[in-house]
CSV table of C-alpha atoms in Angstrom, one decimal:
chain,number,residue,atom,x,y,z
A,9,MET,CA,-129.5,-63.3,44.8
A,10,SER,CA,-130.2,-66.1,47.4
A,11,LEU,CA,-129.4,-69.4,47.8
A,12,ARG,CA,-133.4,-70.6,46.5
A,13,PRO,CA,-133.9,-68.0,43.7
A,14,ARG,CA,-131.1,-69.3,42.4
A,15,LEU,CA,-131.9,-72.7,42.7
A,16,GLY,CA,-135.2,-72.7,41.8
A,17,PHE,CA,-133.7,-71.2,38.6
A,18,ALA,CA,-130.6,-73.9,37.9
A,19,ALA,CA,-133.8,-76.2,38.3
A,20,VAL,CA,-135.7,-75.1,35.2
A,21,LEU,CA,-132.8,-74.6,33.2
A,22,THR,CA,-131.9,-78.2,34.4
A,23,GLY,CA,-135.3,-78.9,33.2
A,24,LEU,CA,-135.1,-77.2,29.0
A,25,LEU,CA,-131.1,-78.4,29.6
A,26,PHE,CA,-132.7,-81.7,29.8
A,27,LEU,CA,-135.9,-81.4,27.3
A,28,SER,CA,-133.8,-80.5,24.9
A,29,ARG,CA,-132.1,-83.7,24.6
A,30,PHE,CA,-134.8,-85.2,23.6
A,31,TYR,CA,-135.1,-83.2,20.2
A,32,PRO,CA,-132.4,-82.7,19.6
A,33,LEU,CA,-131.4,-80.9,15.8
A,34,PRO,CA,-128.2,-80.9,13.9
A,35,ALA,CA,-125.7,-78.2,13.8
A,36,LEU,CA,-126.1,-77.2,10.4
A,37,LYS,CA,-128.0,-77.4,7.1
A,38,ASP,CA,-128.2,-76.9,3.6
A,39,ALA,CA,-129.8,-73.3,3.0
A,40,VAL,CA,-131.0,-74.6,-0.4
A,41,THR,CA,-133.2,-78.1,0.4
A,42,GLY,CA,-133.7,-77.4,3.9
A,43,LEU,CA,-132.5,-80.4,5.4
A,44,ALA,CA,-129.5,-82.1,7.9
A,45,VAL,CA,-126.0,-81.9,6.4
A,46,CYS,CA,-124.6,-85.1,6.5
A,47,ASP,CA,-121.2,-85.2,5.6
A,48,ALA,CA,-120.2,-82.4,7.4
A,49,GLY,CA,-120.0,-81.2,11.1
A,50,LEU,CA,-119.2,-78.8,13.6
A,51,TYR,CA,-115.7,-79.1,15.2
A,52,PHE,CA,-114.7,-77.5,18.5
A,53,PRO,CA,-112.1,-76.0,20.2
A,54,PRO,CA,-111.1,-77.4,23.7
A,55,LEU,CA,-112.0,-73.8,24.9
A,56,HIS,CA,-115.3,-73.4,23.0
A,57,LEU,CA,-116.5,-77.0,25.1
A,58,PHE,CA,-115.3,-75.9,28.3
A,59,PHE,CA,-117.1,-72.4,28.5
A,60,THR,CA,-120.0,-73.7,26.1
A,61,PRO,CA,-122.8,-71.4,27.0
A,62,PHE,CA,-120.4,-68.6,27.1
A,63,TYR,CA,-118.9,-69.4,23.0
A,64,SER,CA,-122.3,-70.4,22.1
A,65,LEU,CA,-123.7,-67.6,22.9
A,66,ALA,CA,-121.2,-64.6,21.5
A,67,ASP,CA,-121.6,-67.5,18.4
A,68,LEU,CA,-124.4,-66.6,17.9
A,69,VAL,CA,-124.9,-63.2,18.3
A,70,ALA,CA,-122.1,-62.8,15.3
A,71,CYS,CA,-124.5,-65.0,13.3
A,72,ASN,CA,-127.3,-62.5,14.4
A,73,SER,CA,-129.4,-60.2,11.8
A,74,ALA,CA,-129.4,-56.4,12.7
A,75,THR,CA,-132.9,-57.2,14.1
A,76,GLN,CA,-131.5,-60.1,16.3
A,77,ASP,CA,-129.3,-58.1,17.9
A,78,ILE,CA,-131.6,-55.1,18.6
A,79,ALA,CA,-133.8,-58.2,20.3
A,80,PHE,CA,-131.4,-59.4,22.6
A,81,LEU,CA,-130.4,-55.9,23.8
A,82,PHE,CA,-133.8,-55.8,24.6
A,83,TYR,CA,-133.3,-59.3,26.7
A,84,LEU,CA,-130.4,-57.2,28.1
A,85,LEU,CA,-132.0,-54.3,29.7
A,86,LEU,CA,-134.9,-56.4,31.0
A,87,GLY,CA,-132.0,-59.3,32.5
A,88,CYS,CA,-131.6,-56.0,34.2
A,89,GLY,CA,-134.4,-54.6,35.0
A,90,LEU,CA,-135.0,-58.1,37.5
A,91,ILE,CA,-131.0,-57.6,39.0
A,92,PHE,CA,-132.3,-54.5,40.3
A,93,ARG,CA,-135.5,-56.0,41.4
A,94,LEU,CA,-133.4,-59.0,43.1
A,95,LYS,CA,-130.4,-56.4,44.5
A,96,ARG,CA,-131.6,-53.2,44.7
A,97,SER,CA,-128.3,-52.4,44.6
A,98,LEU,CA,-126.6,-50.2,42.0
A,99,LYS,CA,-123.4,-52.3,42.6
A,100,SER,CA,-124.5,-55.0,41.5
A,101,LEU,CA,-126.0,-53.4,38.7
A,102,ALA,CA,-122.9,-52.2,37.1
A,103,LEU,CA,-121.6,-55.2,38.2
A,104,TYR,CA,-123.6,-56.4,35.1
A,105,TRP,CA,-123.5,-53.9,32.5
A,106,LEU,CA,-119.8,-54.5,33.3
A,107,LEU,CA,-119.8,-58.3,32.6
A,108,VAL,CA,-122.7,-57.2,29.5
A,109,ALA,CA,-120.0,-54.7,28.1
A,110,VAL,CA,-117.1,-57.7,28.8
A,111,PHE,CA,-119.1,-59.9,27.2
A,112,LEU,CA,-120.1,-57.8,23.9
A,113,ALA,CA,-116.8,-56.5,23.2
A,114,TRP,CA,-114.9,-60.4,23.6
A,115,ALA,CA,-117.6,-61.4,21.7
A,116,ALA,CA,-117.2,-58.9,18.0
A,117,LEU,CA,-113.6,-57.5,19.1
A,118,ILE,CA,-111.7,-60.0,20.4
A,119,PRO,CA,-110.4,-62.9,18.4
A,120,HIS,CA,-111.2,-65.9,19.9
A,121,ASP,CA,-111.1,-69.9,19.8
A,122,PHE,CA,-114.6,-71.0,17.4
A,123,SER,CA,-115.8,-73.7,16.1
A,124,GLY,CA,-115.0,-74.6,12.1
A,125,LEU,CA,-116.1,-76.9,9.7
A,126,ARG,CA,-114.9,-79.8,9.3
A,127,LEU,CA,-115.3,-82.3,5.8
A,128,ASN,CA,-115.7,-85.8,5.4
A,129,ASP,CA,-115.3,-86.0,1.4
A,130,PRO,CA,-111.8,-85.0,0.3
A,131,ASP,CA,-113.5,-83.7,-2.9
A,132,ILE,CA,-115.1,-81.2,-1.6
A,133,LEU,CA,-114.2,-77.9,-1.3
A,134,ALA,CA,-115.2,-75.3,1.1
A,135,VAL,CA,-115.5,-72.0,-0.2
A,136,ASP,CA,-115.8,-67.9,1.1
A,137,PHE,CA,-116.7,-66.2,-2.1
A,138,HIS,CA,-117.2,-62.6,-0.6
A,139,SER,CA,-114.9,-61.7,2.6
A,140,HIS,CA,-112.8,-57.6,3.7
A,141,THR,CA,-110.2,-56.5,5.0
A,142,SER,CA,-108.7,-53.1,6.5
A,143,HIS,CA,-108.3,-52.0,2.4
A,144,SER,CA,-112.1,-51.6,2.5
A,145,TRP,CA,-112.5,-48.1,3.6
A,146,ASP,CA,-115.4,-49.9,6.8
A,147,GLY,CA,-113.0,-52.9,7.5
A,148,ARG,CA,-111.1,-53.0,10.6
A,149,ALA,CA,-107.9,-51.8,10.6
A,150,THR,CA,-105.8,-54.7,12.8
A,151,PHE,CA,-107.2,-57.4,10.0
A,152,THR,CA,-105.1,-57.3,7.2
A,153,PRO,CA,-104.8,-59.7,4.1
A,154,ALA,CA,-102.7,-62.5,6.7
A,155,ARG,CA,-105.4,-62.2,9.4
A,156,ASN,CA,-108.2,-62.5,6.6
A,157,LEU,CA,-105.7,-66.2,6.2
A,158,ALA,CA,-105.9,-67.0,9.4
A,159,TRP,CA,-109.8,-66.3,10.5
A,160,HIS,CA,-110.6,-68.8,7.1
A,161,LYS,CA,-107.9,-71.9,7.9
A,162,ARG,CA,-109.5,-71.4,11.5
A,163,ALA,CA,-113.4,-71.4,10.4
A,164,GLY,CA,-112.5,-74.1,7.8
A,165,PHE,CA,-112.7,-72.5,4.7
A,166,ASP,CA,-109.9,-74.1,2.2
A,167,ALA,CA,-110.3,-71.3,-0.2
A,168,GLY,CA,-111.8,-67.6,0.4
A,169,PHE,CA,-111.8,-64.4,-2.1
A,170,ILE,CA,-110.8,-61.0,-0.5
A,171,THR,CA,-112.8,-58.5,-2.4
A,172,ASP,CA,-112.0,-54.9,-1.0
A,173,HIS,CA,-114.4,-52.2,-1.7
A,174,ASN,CA,-113.2,-51.2,-4.9
A,175,LYS,CA,-109.8,-52.0,-4.1
A,176,THR,CA,-107.5,-55.0,-5.1
A,177,ALA,CA,-105.2,-54.3,-3.0
A,178,GLY,CA,-106.2,-56.8,-0.3
A,179,ALA,CA,-106.9,-59.7,-2.2
A,180,VAL,CA,-102.9,-59.0,-4.3
A,181,ASP,CA,-101.2,-59.0,-0.8
A,182,GLY,CA,-103.6,-62.0,0.4
A,183,LYS,CA,-102.6,-64.6,-3.2
A,184,ALA,CA,-99.0,-63.4,-2.1
A,185,LEU,CA,-98.9,-64.5,0.7
A,186,SER,CA,-100.2,-68.1,0.1
A,187,ARG,CA,-97.9,-68.2,-3.2
A,188,LEU,CA,-95.8,-68.1,0.2
A,189,ALA,CA,-97.2,-70.3,2.1
A,190,TRP,CA,-97.5,-72.5,-1.1
A,191,SER,CA,-94.1,-72.6,-1.8
A,192,SER,CA,-92.9,-72.9,2.3
A,193,GLY,CA,-95.6,-76.3,2.2
A,194,GLN,CA,-98.4,-74.9,3.8
A,195,ARG,CA,-101.0,-76.2,1.3
A,196,ALA,CA,-104.1,-76.7,3.7
A,197,TYR,CA,-105.5,-73.3,2.6
A,198,ALA,CA,-105.5,-70.2,-1.0
A,199,SER,CA,-106.6,-66.7,-0.5
A,200,LEU,CA,-107.7,-65.9,-3.6
A,201,GLU,CA,-109.0,-62.2,-5.9
A,202,GLY,CA,-112.2,-61.0,-6.6
A,203,GLU,CA,-112.9,-57.3,-5.9
A,204,GLU,CA,-116.5,-55.7,-4.3
A,205,LEU,CA,-118.1,-52.9,-6.9
A,206,SER,CA,-120.8,-50.3,-6.3
A,207,LEU,CA,-122.6,-49.9,-8.8
A,208,HIS,CA,-126.6,-48.8,-9.5
A,209,ASP,CA,-128.4,-49.3,-6.3
A,210,CYS,CA,-126.6,-52.8,-6.0
A,211,HIS,CA,-123.3,-53.7,-5.1
A,212,VAL,CA,-121.6,-57.1,-7.2
A,213,VAL,CA,-118.5,-58.6,-5.9
A,214,ALA,CA,-116.5,-59.3,-8.8
A,215,LEU,CA,-114.7,-62.7,-8.8
A,216,GLY,CA,-111.2,-63.4,-10.2
A,217,ASN,CA,-109.6,-60.4,-11.3
A,218,SER,CA,-106.6,-59.7,-9.4
A,219,ARG,CA,-106.4,-55.7,-11.9
A,220,HIS,CA,-109.1,-52.9,-10.7
A,221,ILE,CA,-112.3,-52.5,-12.5
A,222,ASP,CA,-113.1,-49.1,-12.5
A,223,ALA,CA,-116.7,-48.9,-11.5
A,224,ARG,CA,-116.3,-45.0,-12.9
A,225,GLN,CA,-116.1,-46.1,-15.8
A,226,TYR,CA,-120.2,-48.5,-14.9
A,227,LEU,CA,-122.6,-45.1,-14.0
A,228,GLY,CA,-125.5,-46.0,-14.1
A,229,LEU,CA,-128.1,-48.7,-14.8
A,230,GLU,CA,-127.5,-49.1,-18.2
A,231,GLY,CA,-123.5,-49.0,-17.1
A,232,LEU,CA,-124.9,-52.0,-14.5
A,233,LYS,CA,-125.7,-53.4,-17.3
A,234,LYS,CA,-123.2,-53.0,-19.1
A,235,PHE,CA,-120.3,-54.3,-16.8
A,236,LEU,CA,-122.8,-57.1,-16.4
A,237,ASN,CA,-123.2,-58.3,-19.7
A,238,GLU,CA,-118.4,-58.1,-20.4
A,239,ALA,CA,-117.6,-58.6,-17.1
A,240,GLY,CA,-115.7,-62.5,-18.0
A,241,ALA,CA,-115.2,-60.9,-21.8
A,242,VAL,CA,-113.0,-58.1,-20.1
A,243,HIS,CA,-111.8,-58.6,-16.9
A,244,GLY,CA,-112.4,-62.6,-17.0
A,245,ALA,CA,-114.3,-62.4,-13.7
A,246,LEU,CA,-118.2,-64.2,-12.7
A,247,PRO,CA,-120.4,-61.1,-11.1
A,248,LEU,CA,-122.1,-61.5,-7.9
A,249,MET,CA,-125.1,-59.6,-7.1
A,250,SER,CA,-124.4,-59.4,-2.8
A,251,LEU,CA,-126.9,-59.0,0.1
A,252,PRO,CA,-128.2,-57.0,1.0
A,253,GLU,CA,-128.3,-54.5,-1.8
A,254,TYR,CA,-130.2,-56.7,-4.6
A,255,TRP,CA,-133.1,-57.1,-2.1
A,256,LYS,CA,-132.5,-52.9,-0.8
A,257,ARG,CA,-132.0,-51.8,-3.3
A,258,GLY,CA,-132.6,-53.4,-6.6
A,259,TRP,CA,-135.4,-55.9,-5.9
A,260,GLN,CA,-137.7,-55.2,-8.5
A,261,LEU,CA,-134.2,-56.3,-10.7
A,262,ARG,CA,-134.3,-59.4,-9.6
A,263,GLU,CA,-135.2,-61.1,-13.3
A,264,ASP,CA,-133.1,-57.9,-15.1
A,265,TYR,CA,-129.8,-59.1,-12.8
A,266,ALA,CA,-129.9,-62.5,-15.0
A,267,SER,CA,-130.8,-61.7,-18.3
A,268,TRP,CA,-128.1,-58.8,-17.5
A,269,GLY,CA,-125.6,-61.2,-17.6
A,270,ALA,CA,-125.7,-62.0,-13.4
A,271,LYS,CA,-124.2,-65.5,-12.5
A,272,GLY,CA,-125.4,-65.7,-9.5
A,273,PHE,CA,-126.5,-64.5,-6.1
A,274,GLU,CA,-126.2,-64.3,-2.2
A,275,ILE,CA,-128.3,-66.1,-0.4
A,276,SER,CA,-127.0,-66.1,2.8
A,277,ASN,CA,-124.2,-63.2,4.2
A,278,GLY,CA,-123.0,-62.5,7.8
A,279,ALA,CA,-123.2,-59.0,8.0
A,280,PRO,CA,-125.7,-57.8,10.3
A,281,GLN,CA,-127.7,-56.0,7.4
A,282,GLY,CA,-126.9,-59.0,5.0
A,283,ALA,CA,-128.4,-61.0,7.8
A,284,ASN,CA,-132.2,-59.5,8.5
A,285,PHE,CA,-132.4,-61.3,4.4
A,286,PRO,CA,-135.7,-62.5,5.0
A,287,GLU,CA,-136.2,-67.0,4.7
A,288,ASP,CA,-139.7,-65.5,2.2
A,289,LYS,CA,-137.0,-64.0,-0.2
A,290,ARG,CA,-134.2,-66.2,-0.4
A,291,ARG,CA,-136.5,-69.2,-1.0
A,292,THR,CA,-137.7,-66.5,-4.3
A,293,ILE,CA,-134.3,-66.1,-4.7
A,294,ILE,CA,-133.6,-69.8,-5.5
A,295,GLU,CA,-135.7,-70.5,-7.5
A,296,LEU,CA,-134.4,-67.3,-9.7
A,297,CYS,CA,-131.4,-69.0,-10.1
A,298,ARG,CA,-132.8,-72.8,-10.4
A,299,ARG,CA,-135.2,-71.2,-13.6
A,300,HIS,CA,-131.5,-69.3,-14.7
A,301,ASN,CA,-129.6,-71.8,-13.6
A,302,LEU,CA,-127.8,-69.2,-11.7
A,303,PHE,CA,-125.6,-70.0,-8.9
A,304,VAL,CA,-126.0,-69.5,-5.1
A,305,ALA,CA,-123.7,-68.7,-2.8
A,306,ALA,CA,-122.9,-67.4,0.9
A,307,ALA,CA,-120.3,-64.9,1.7
A,308,SER,CA,-119.1,-64.2,5.0
A,309,ASP,CA,-118.6,-61.0,4.2
A,310,ASN,CA,-116.2,-60.5,7.3
A,311,HIS,CA,-115.4,-57.2,7.9
A,312,GLY,CA,-113.0,-58.6,10.9
A,313,TYR,CA,-115.9,-58.5,13.4
A,314,GLY,CA,-117.0,-61.7,16.1
A,315,SER,CA,-115.1,-65.1,15.0
A,316,ALA,CA,-118.2,-67.3,14.1
A,317,GLY,CA,-118.3,-68.7,10.3
A,318,CYS,CA,-122.0,-69.0,9.8
A,319,ALA,CA,-122.0,-70.4,6.1
A,320,TRP,CA,-120.0,-72.3,4.1
A,321,ASN,CA,-119.8,-73.1,-0.3
A,322,LEU,CA,-119.5,-76.5,-0.6
A,323,MET,CA,-117.9,-77.6,-4.1
A,324,LYS,CA,-116.4,-81.2,-5.5
A,325,ILE,CA,-113.6,-80.5,-7.0
A,326,PRO,CA,-111.7,-84.3,-7.5
A,327,GLY,CA,-107.7,-83.1,-6.7
A,328,TRP,CA,-107.9,-79.5,-4.8
A,329,GLN,CA,-105.7,-80.4,-2.3
A,330,ALA,CA,-102.7,-80.5,-5.2
A,331,LEU,CA,-103.6,-77.3,-6.6
A,332,ASP,CA,-101.4,-74.2,-6.0
A,333,PRO,CA,-103.8,-71.1,-4.9
A,334,ASP,CA,-103.6,-70.6,-9.0
A,335,GLN,CA,-104.9,-73.0,-9.6
A,336,ARG,CA,-107.6,-73.7,-7.1
A,337,GLN,CA,-108.5,-70.2,-8.6
A,338,ARG,CA,-108.6,-71.3,-11.6
A,339,ALA,CA,-110.6,-74.2,-11.1
A,340,VAL,CA,-113.4,-72.9,-8.5
A,341,LEU,CA,-113.8,-70.1,-12.0
A,342,GLU,CA,-114.2,-73.1,-13.6
A,343,THR,CA,-116.9,-74.9,-12.0
A,344,LEU,CA,-118.9,-72.3,-11.4
A,345,ARG,CA,-119.3,-71.9,-15.4
A,346,ARG,CA,-118.9,-75.5,-16.2
A,347,GLU,CA,-121.4,-76.7,-13.9
A,348,GLU,CA,-123.9,-72.6,-12.2
A,349,PHE,CA,-126.9,-74.1,-10.1
A,350,LYS,CA,-125.0,-77.2,-9.4
A,351,ALA,CA,-121.4,-76.0,-8.8
A,352,VAL,CA,-122.5,-74.5,-5.5
A,353,ARG,CA,-123.8,-76.3,-2.0
A,354,VAL,CA,-124.5,-73.5,0.6
A,355,ILE,CA,-124.9,-74.8,4.1
A,356,ILE,CA,-125.8,-72.7,7.4
A,357,ARG,CA,-125.7,-73.1,11.0
A,358,ASN,CA,-128.9,-74.1,11.7
A,359,LYS,CA,-130.4,-70.6,13.7
A,360,ILE,CA,-134.2,-69.0,13.9
A,361,GLU,CA,-133.8,-67.1,10.2
A,362,PRO,CA,-135.2,-63.3,11.1
A,363,VAL,CA,-138.3,-62.1,11.4
A,364,TYR,CA,-140.0,-58.9,12.1
A,365,GLY,CA,-143.1,-57.7,13.7
A,366,ASP,CA,-144.3,-58.7,16.6
A,367,MET,CA,-142.1,-61.9,16.7
A,368,ILE,CA,-138.8,-60.6,17.3
A,369,TRP,CA,-139.5,-59.7,20.5
A,370,VAL,CA,-140.0,-63.9,21.2
A,371,ASP,CA,-136.9,-63.8,18.7
A,372,THR,CA,-134.3,-64.7,21.5
A,373,PRO,CA,-136.4,-67.3,23.7
A,374,ARG,CA,-136.4,-69.8,20.3
A,375,ALA,CA,-132.9,-68.6,19.2
A,376,LEU,CA,-131.7,-69.9,22.5
A,377,TRP,CA,-133.5,-72.9,22.5
A,378,ARG,CA,-132.7,-73.5,18.3
A,379,MET,CA,-128.8,-73.4,20.0
A,380,ALA,CA,-129.2,-75.3,23.4
A,381,ARG,CA,-130.9,-78.4,20.6
A,382,CYS,CA,-128.4,-78.1,18.0
A,383,TRP,CA,-125.8,-78.7,21.3
A,384,THR,CA,-123.4,-82.2,21.1
A,385,TRP,CA,-124.5,-83.5,24.1
A,386,PRO,CA,-120.4,-82.8,25.3
A,387,GLN,CA,-121.6,-79.8,25.0
A,388,SER,CA,-124.5,-80.6,26.7
A,389,ILE,CA,-123.1,-81.4,29.7
A,390,SER,CA,-120.8,-78.3,29.5
A,391,ALA,CA,-123.3,-76.7,29.7
A,392,PHE,CA,-124.8,-78.8,33.1
A,393,PHE,CA,-121.6,-78.6,35.0
A,394,TRP,CA,-122.5,-74.0,35.2
A,395,ILE,CA,-125.9,-74.6,35.8
A,396,LEU,CA,-124.4,-76.3,38.7
A,397,LEU,CA,-122.5,-73.8,39.3
A,398,ILE,CA,-125.1,-72.1,39.5
A,399,ALA,CA,-126.3,-74.0,41.9
A,400,LEU,CA,-124.1,-74.1,43.9
A,401,PRO,CA,-124.3,-72.1,47.7
A,402,ARG,CA,-122.5,-69.2,48.4
A,403,PRO,CA,-120.7,-68.6,51.8
A,404,ASN,CA,-123.0,-66.1,52.0
A,405,SER,CA,-126.3,-67.8,51.5
A,406,LEU,CA,-124.8,-71.1,54.1
A,407,ARG,CA,-124.1,-68.4,56.9
A,408,ARG,CA,-128.4,-67.0,56.4
A,409,LEU,CA,-129.2,-70.4,56.7
A,410,PRO,CA,-131.0,-71.7,60.3
A,411,ILE,CA,-129.2,-74.0,62.7
A,412,LYS,CA,-131.1,-75.9,64.7
A,413,ALA,CA,-130.1,-76.6,67.9
């Protein structure tokens, strides 16, 4: 790109960046009320802060829904056409796609520094109700229970349930690692036990069971009803309805799930298909949980891909830091049973919610604008630095400038 178009592009970006500072937004919001979160914030490691545009874009891709990522790829294709129009060079086009491929691989597959949650109240515990390891059939082969623990700690969680598909081996290993860490003085994080069961037209996350639950004894609709009814008494587990299955396959049964014994519903899920959950459906489930006094939940649903944490569950459990992993698990489950709808406050990143129809094609510009508005001043300054790098003249551009006698 020659000097003049590059300066124009940098000027537009600078103007938008400057404008975003007049319309700032909080980085986090309450998923139920939609209000800004005042008692928690995001911490950005030095590398994340210095490379703000790239790390923020990686966080955005990680937290996008499947349809939003498709729209993002559409804009990458537009960029391909623009590069070819300006350069008329297959070499430049190949370089563009190489950089795109490297960025996407880095964002999705390579562990890197990412923003984590920081809480102001020491009595608040941040917990994840749904995550996976390599023991799940669709879990990343390298995402061991140890790496699951490490990811949760970096994301700012104080506890997290390992809930592999129809298996408990990963959860048992995670709890053993937590007990070992506790005995050696590393007490910031505790891995908790659970399992994600594949039942009739839905997935149910069982929270708190250490022994495998054989889903074959709960076949069909009657089997699902039986499990929801006896999960606590027979298995010592709290049943949580998981996204996207209850929305995609069993939406018409949502009231029945509540009456049959479900104790909570996910209203946010970090997996690409789960993140497609529409905002109006979320409001419906929140009101259902309010009426039936059930807890609402967010799930990372992390299978080992991507790095960013997209949502957190906050629970008030005074003195939780002194609780070992087993005590911490009991405290979480007891609080869910006792407080029910009031037990959990779900906080999520302040991002554009998924849209459908023709609006999906303007999703990416809206998402980038929202991202810039949520930046802090240090992040905006970092972004401005990278814009200046775009504007700096290249040696070839200087040689092409006319020289006056």
